GROMACS .gro file of C-alpha atoms in nm:
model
  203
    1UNK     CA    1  -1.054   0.297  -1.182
    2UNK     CA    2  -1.119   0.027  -0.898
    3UNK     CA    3  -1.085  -0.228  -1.167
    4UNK     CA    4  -0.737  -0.115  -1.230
    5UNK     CA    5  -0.636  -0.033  -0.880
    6UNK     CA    6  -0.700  -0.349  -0.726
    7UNK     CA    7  -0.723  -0.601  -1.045
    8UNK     CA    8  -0.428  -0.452  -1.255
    9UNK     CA    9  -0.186  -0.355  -1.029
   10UNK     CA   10  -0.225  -0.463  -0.674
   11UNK     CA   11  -0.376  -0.843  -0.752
   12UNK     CA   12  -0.216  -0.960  -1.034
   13UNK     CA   13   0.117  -0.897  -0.874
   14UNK     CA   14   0.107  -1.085  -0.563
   15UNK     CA   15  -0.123  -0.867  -0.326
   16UNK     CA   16  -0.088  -0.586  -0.038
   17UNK     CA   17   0.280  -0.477  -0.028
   18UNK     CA   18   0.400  -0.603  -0.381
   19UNK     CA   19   0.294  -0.397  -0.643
   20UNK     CA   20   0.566  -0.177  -0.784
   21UNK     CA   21   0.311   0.177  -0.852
   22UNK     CA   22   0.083   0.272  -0.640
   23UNK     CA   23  -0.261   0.137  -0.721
   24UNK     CA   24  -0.465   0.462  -0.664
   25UNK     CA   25  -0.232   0.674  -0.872
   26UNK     CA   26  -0.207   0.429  -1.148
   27UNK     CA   27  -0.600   0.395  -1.173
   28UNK     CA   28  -0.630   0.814  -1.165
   29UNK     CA   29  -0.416   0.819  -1.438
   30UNK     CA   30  -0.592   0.573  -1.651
   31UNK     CA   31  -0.934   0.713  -1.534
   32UNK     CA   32  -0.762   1.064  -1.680
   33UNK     CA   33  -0.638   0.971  -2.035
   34UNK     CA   34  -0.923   0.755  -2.106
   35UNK     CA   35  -1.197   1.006  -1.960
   36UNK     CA   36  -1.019   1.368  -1.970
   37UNK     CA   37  -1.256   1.609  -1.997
   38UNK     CA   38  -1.456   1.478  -1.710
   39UNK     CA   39  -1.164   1.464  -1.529
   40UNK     CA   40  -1.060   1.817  -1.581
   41UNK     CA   41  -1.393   1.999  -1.600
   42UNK     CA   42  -1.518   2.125  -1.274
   43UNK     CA   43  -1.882   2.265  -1.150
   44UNK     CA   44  -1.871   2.487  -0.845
   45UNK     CA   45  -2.181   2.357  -0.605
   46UNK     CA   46  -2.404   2.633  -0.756
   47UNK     CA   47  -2.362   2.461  -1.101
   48UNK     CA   48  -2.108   2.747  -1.216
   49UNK     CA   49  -1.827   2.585  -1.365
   50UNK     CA   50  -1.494   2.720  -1.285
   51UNK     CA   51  -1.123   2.627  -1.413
   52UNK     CA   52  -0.875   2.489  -1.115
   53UNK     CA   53  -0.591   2.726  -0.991
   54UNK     CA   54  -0.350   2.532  -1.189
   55UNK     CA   55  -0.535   2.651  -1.493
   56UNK     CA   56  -0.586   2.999  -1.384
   57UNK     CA   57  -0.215   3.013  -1.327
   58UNK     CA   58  -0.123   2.890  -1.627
   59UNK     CA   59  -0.317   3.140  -1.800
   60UNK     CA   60  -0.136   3.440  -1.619
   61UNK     CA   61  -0.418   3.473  -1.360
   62UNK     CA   62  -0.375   3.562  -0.987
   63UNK     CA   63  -0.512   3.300  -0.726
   64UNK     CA   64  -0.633   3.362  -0.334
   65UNK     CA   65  -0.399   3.169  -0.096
   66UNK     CA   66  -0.646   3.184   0.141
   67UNK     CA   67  -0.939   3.038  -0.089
   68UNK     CA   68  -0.632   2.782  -0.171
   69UNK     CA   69  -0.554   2.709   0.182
   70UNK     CA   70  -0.972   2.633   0.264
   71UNK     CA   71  -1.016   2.447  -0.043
   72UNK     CA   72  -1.302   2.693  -0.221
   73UNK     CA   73  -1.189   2.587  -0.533
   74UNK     CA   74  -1.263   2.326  -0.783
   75UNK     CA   75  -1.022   2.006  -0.758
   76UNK     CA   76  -1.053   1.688  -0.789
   77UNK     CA   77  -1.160   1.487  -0.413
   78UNK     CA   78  -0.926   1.572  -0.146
   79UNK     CA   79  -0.685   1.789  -0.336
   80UNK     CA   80  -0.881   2.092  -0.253
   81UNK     CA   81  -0.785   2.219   0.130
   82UNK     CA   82  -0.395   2.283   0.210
   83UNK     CA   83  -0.497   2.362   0.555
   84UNK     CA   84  -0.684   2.008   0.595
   85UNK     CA   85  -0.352   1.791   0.450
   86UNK     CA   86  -0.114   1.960   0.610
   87UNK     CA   87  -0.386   1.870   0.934
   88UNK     CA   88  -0.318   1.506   0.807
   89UNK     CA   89   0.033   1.547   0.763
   90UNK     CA   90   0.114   1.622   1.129
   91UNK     CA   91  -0.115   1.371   1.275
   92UNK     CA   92   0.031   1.070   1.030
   93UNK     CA   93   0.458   1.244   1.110
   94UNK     CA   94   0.363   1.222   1.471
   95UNK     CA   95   0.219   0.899   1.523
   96UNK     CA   96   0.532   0.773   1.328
   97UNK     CA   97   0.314   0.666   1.011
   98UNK     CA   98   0.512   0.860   0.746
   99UNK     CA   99   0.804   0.984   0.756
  100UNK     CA  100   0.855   1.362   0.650
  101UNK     CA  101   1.164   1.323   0.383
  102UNK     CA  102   0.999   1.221   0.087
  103UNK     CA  103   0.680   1.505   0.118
  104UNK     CA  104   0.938   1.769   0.262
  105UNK     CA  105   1.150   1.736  -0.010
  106UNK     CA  106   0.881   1.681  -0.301
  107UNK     CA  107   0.724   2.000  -0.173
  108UNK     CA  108   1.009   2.202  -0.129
  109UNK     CA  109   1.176   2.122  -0.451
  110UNK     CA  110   0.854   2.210  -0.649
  111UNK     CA  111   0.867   2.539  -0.434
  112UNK     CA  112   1.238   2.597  -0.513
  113UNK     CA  113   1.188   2.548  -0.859
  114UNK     CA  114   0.894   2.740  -0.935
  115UNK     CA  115   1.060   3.021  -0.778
  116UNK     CA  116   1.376   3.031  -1.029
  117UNK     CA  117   1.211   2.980  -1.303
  118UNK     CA  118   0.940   3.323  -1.131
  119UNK     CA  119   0.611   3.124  -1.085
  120UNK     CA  120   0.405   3.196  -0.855
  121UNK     CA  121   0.558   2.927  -0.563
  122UNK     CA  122   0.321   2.964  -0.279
  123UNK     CA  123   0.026   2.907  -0.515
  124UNK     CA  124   0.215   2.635  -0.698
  125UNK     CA  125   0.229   2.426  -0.358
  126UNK     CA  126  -0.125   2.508  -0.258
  127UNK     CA  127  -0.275   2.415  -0.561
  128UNK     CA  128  -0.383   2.145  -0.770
  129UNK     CA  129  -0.228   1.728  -0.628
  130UNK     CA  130   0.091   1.816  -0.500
  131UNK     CA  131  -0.015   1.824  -0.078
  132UNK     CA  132  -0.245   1.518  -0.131
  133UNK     CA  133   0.007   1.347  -0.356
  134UNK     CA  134   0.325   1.412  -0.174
  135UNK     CA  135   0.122   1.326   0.205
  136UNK     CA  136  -0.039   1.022   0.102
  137UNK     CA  137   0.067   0.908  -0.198
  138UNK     CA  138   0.428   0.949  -0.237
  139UNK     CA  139   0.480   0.789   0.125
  140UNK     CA  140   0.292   0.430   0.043
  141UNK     CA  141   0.543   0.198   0.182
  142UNK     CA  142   0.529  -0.065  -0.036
  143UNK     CA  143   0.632   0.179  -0.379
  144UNK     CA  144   0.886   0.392  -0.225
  145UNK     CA  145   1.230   0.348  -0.138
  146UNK     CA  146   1.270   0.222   0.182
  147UNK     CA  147   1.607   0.404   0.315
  148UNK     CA  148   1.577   0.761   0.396
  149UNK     CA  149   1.778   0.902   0.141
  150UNK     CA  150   1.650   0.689  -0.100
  151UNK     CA  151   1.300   0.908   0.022
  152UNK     CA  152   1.534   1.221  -0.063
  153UNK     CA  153   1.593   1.149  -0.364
  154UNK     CA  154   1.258   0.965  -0.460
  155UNK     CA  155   1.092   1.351  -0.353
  156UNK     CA  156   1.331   1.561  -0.534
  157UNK     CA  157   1.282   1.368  -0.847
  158UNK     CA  158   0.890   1.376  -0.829
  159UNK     CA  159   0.925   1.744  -0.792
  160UNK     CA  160   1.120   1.793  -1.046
  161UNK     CA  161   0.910   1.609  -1.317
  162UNK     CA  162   0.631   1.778  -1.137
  163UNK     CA  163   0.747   2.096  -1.225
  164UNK     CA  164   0.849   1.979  -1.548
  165UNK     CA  165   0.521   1.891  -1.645
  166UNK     CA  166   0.328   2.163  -1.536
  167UNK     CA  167   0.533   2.393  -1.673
  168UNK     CA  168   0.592   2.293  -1.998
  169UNK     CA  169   0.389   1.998  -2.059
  170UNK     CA  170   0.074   1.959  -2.214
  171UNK     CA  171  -0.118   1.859  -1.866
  172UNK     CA  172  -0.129   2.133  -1.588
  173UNK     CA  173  -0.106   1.874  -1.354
  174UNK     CA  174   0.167   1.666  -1.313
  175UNK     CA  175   0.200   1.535  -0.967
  176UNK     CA  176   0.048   1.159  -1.069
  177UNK     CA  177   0.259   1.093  -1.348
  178UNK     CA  178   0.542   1.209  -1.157
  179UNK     CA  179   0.530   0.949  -0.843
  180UNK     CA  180   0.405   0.686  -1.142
  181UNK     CA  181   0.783   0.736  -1.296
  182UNK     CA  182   0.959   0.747  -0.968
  183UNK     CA  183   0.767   0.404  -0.822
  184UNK     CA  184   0.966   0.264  -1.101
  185UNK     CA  185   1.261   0.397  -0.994
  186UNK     CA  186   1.239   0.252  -0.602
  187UNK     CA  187   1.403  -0.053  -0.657
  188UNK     CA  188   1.693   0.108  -0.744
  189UNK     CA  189   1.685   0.457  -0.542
  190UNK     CA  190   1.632   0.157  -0.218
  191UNK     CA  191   1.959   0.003  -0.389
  192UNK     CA  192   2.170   0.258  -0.419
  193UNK     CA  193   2.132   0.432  -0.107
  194UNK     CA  194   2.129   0.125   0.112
  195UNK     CA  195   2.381   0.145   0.364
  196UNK     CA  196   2.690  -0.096   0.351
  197UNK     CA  197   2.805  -0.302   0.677
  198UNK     CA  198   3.135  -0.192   0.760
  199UNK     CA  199   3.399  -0.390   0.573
  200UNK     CA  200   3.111  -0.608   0.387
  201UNK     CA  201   3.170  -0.723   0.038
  202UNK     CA  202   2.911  -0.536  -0.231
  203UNK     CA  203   2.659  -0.835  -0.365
   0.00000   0.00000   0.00000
């Protein structure tokens, strides 16, 4: 996964700041279609395996918002804890790191949808990549768009194929793949919704 992060996709195109995906989501989901059962198979710390809350959900099971919101659960490395993201995701909005379009509106559109199509929305935004992925993954500066609509839209789409996948994919998870398709789509998103001088000429 290193190998990929740093050789693959950040080095071989120029370096910090010029790689088109995001190098840690690119190597997860390599690390997940080449190794997928260890990727998806997860042992409580008393050896007891357990199935995510993604899974559980899927299956038509109930999940604890408050075991969601600790991080009690099995997940993969900082997915776990809401409560402990959404920690990050005020410190990094109010020292002017991030800005809050692109999580806001990746969150709230996976929220949205879940709840017309009568999922279970709280524990769909709790659960599973989506508060680690939208905080500190959708928000890399060099792979998303860089105007703040162009964030808008960059969050509603990842949301959407987020849902999308999760709900009728064959992966409960969706949330890498998702920012993966929509780092491609920067360039553009950063085109379209860049504002025009006044009377300029379009390029």
């Amino acid at each position: 996964g290193a190998l990929v992060a740093m050789v693959a996709v950040k080095g071989l195109f120029g370096g910090i700041g010029k790689n088109f995906a995001n190098p840690a989501i690119t190597a997860r989901i390599v690390m997940f279609l080449a190794f997928s059962k260890s990727m998806t198979a997860w042992v409580f710390p008393d050896a007891v395996s357990s199935a995510t809350p993604l899974a559980m959900m899927a299956n038509g099971e109930s999940v604890d918002y408050l075991t969601l919101l600790l991080g009690n659960h099995g997940g993969c490395l900082g997915e776990t804890s809401a409560l402990a993201l959404l920690i990050g995701f005020a410190y990094l909005l109010i020292r002017g790191v991030i800005s809050w379009h692109t999580p806001v509106c990746f969150v709230g559109t996976v929220f949205v949808m879940s709840l017309i199509l009568g999922q279970d929305a709280v524990g769909q935004i709790l659960s599973g990549g989506l508060m680690l992925g939208a905080i500190f993954m959708a928000t890399d500066y060099s792979t998303t768009p860089s105007t703040d609509w162009g964030r808008v839209l960059f969050g509603i789409g990842a949301g959407l194929l987020t849902v999308l996948i999760r709900f009728y994919g064959a992966y409960a998870e969706g949330v890498s793949f998702a920012i993966l398709f929509m780092n491609i789509l920067t360039p553009y998103l950063s085109r379209w919704t860049e504002t025009k001088p006044f009377g300029g000429v379009a390029a």
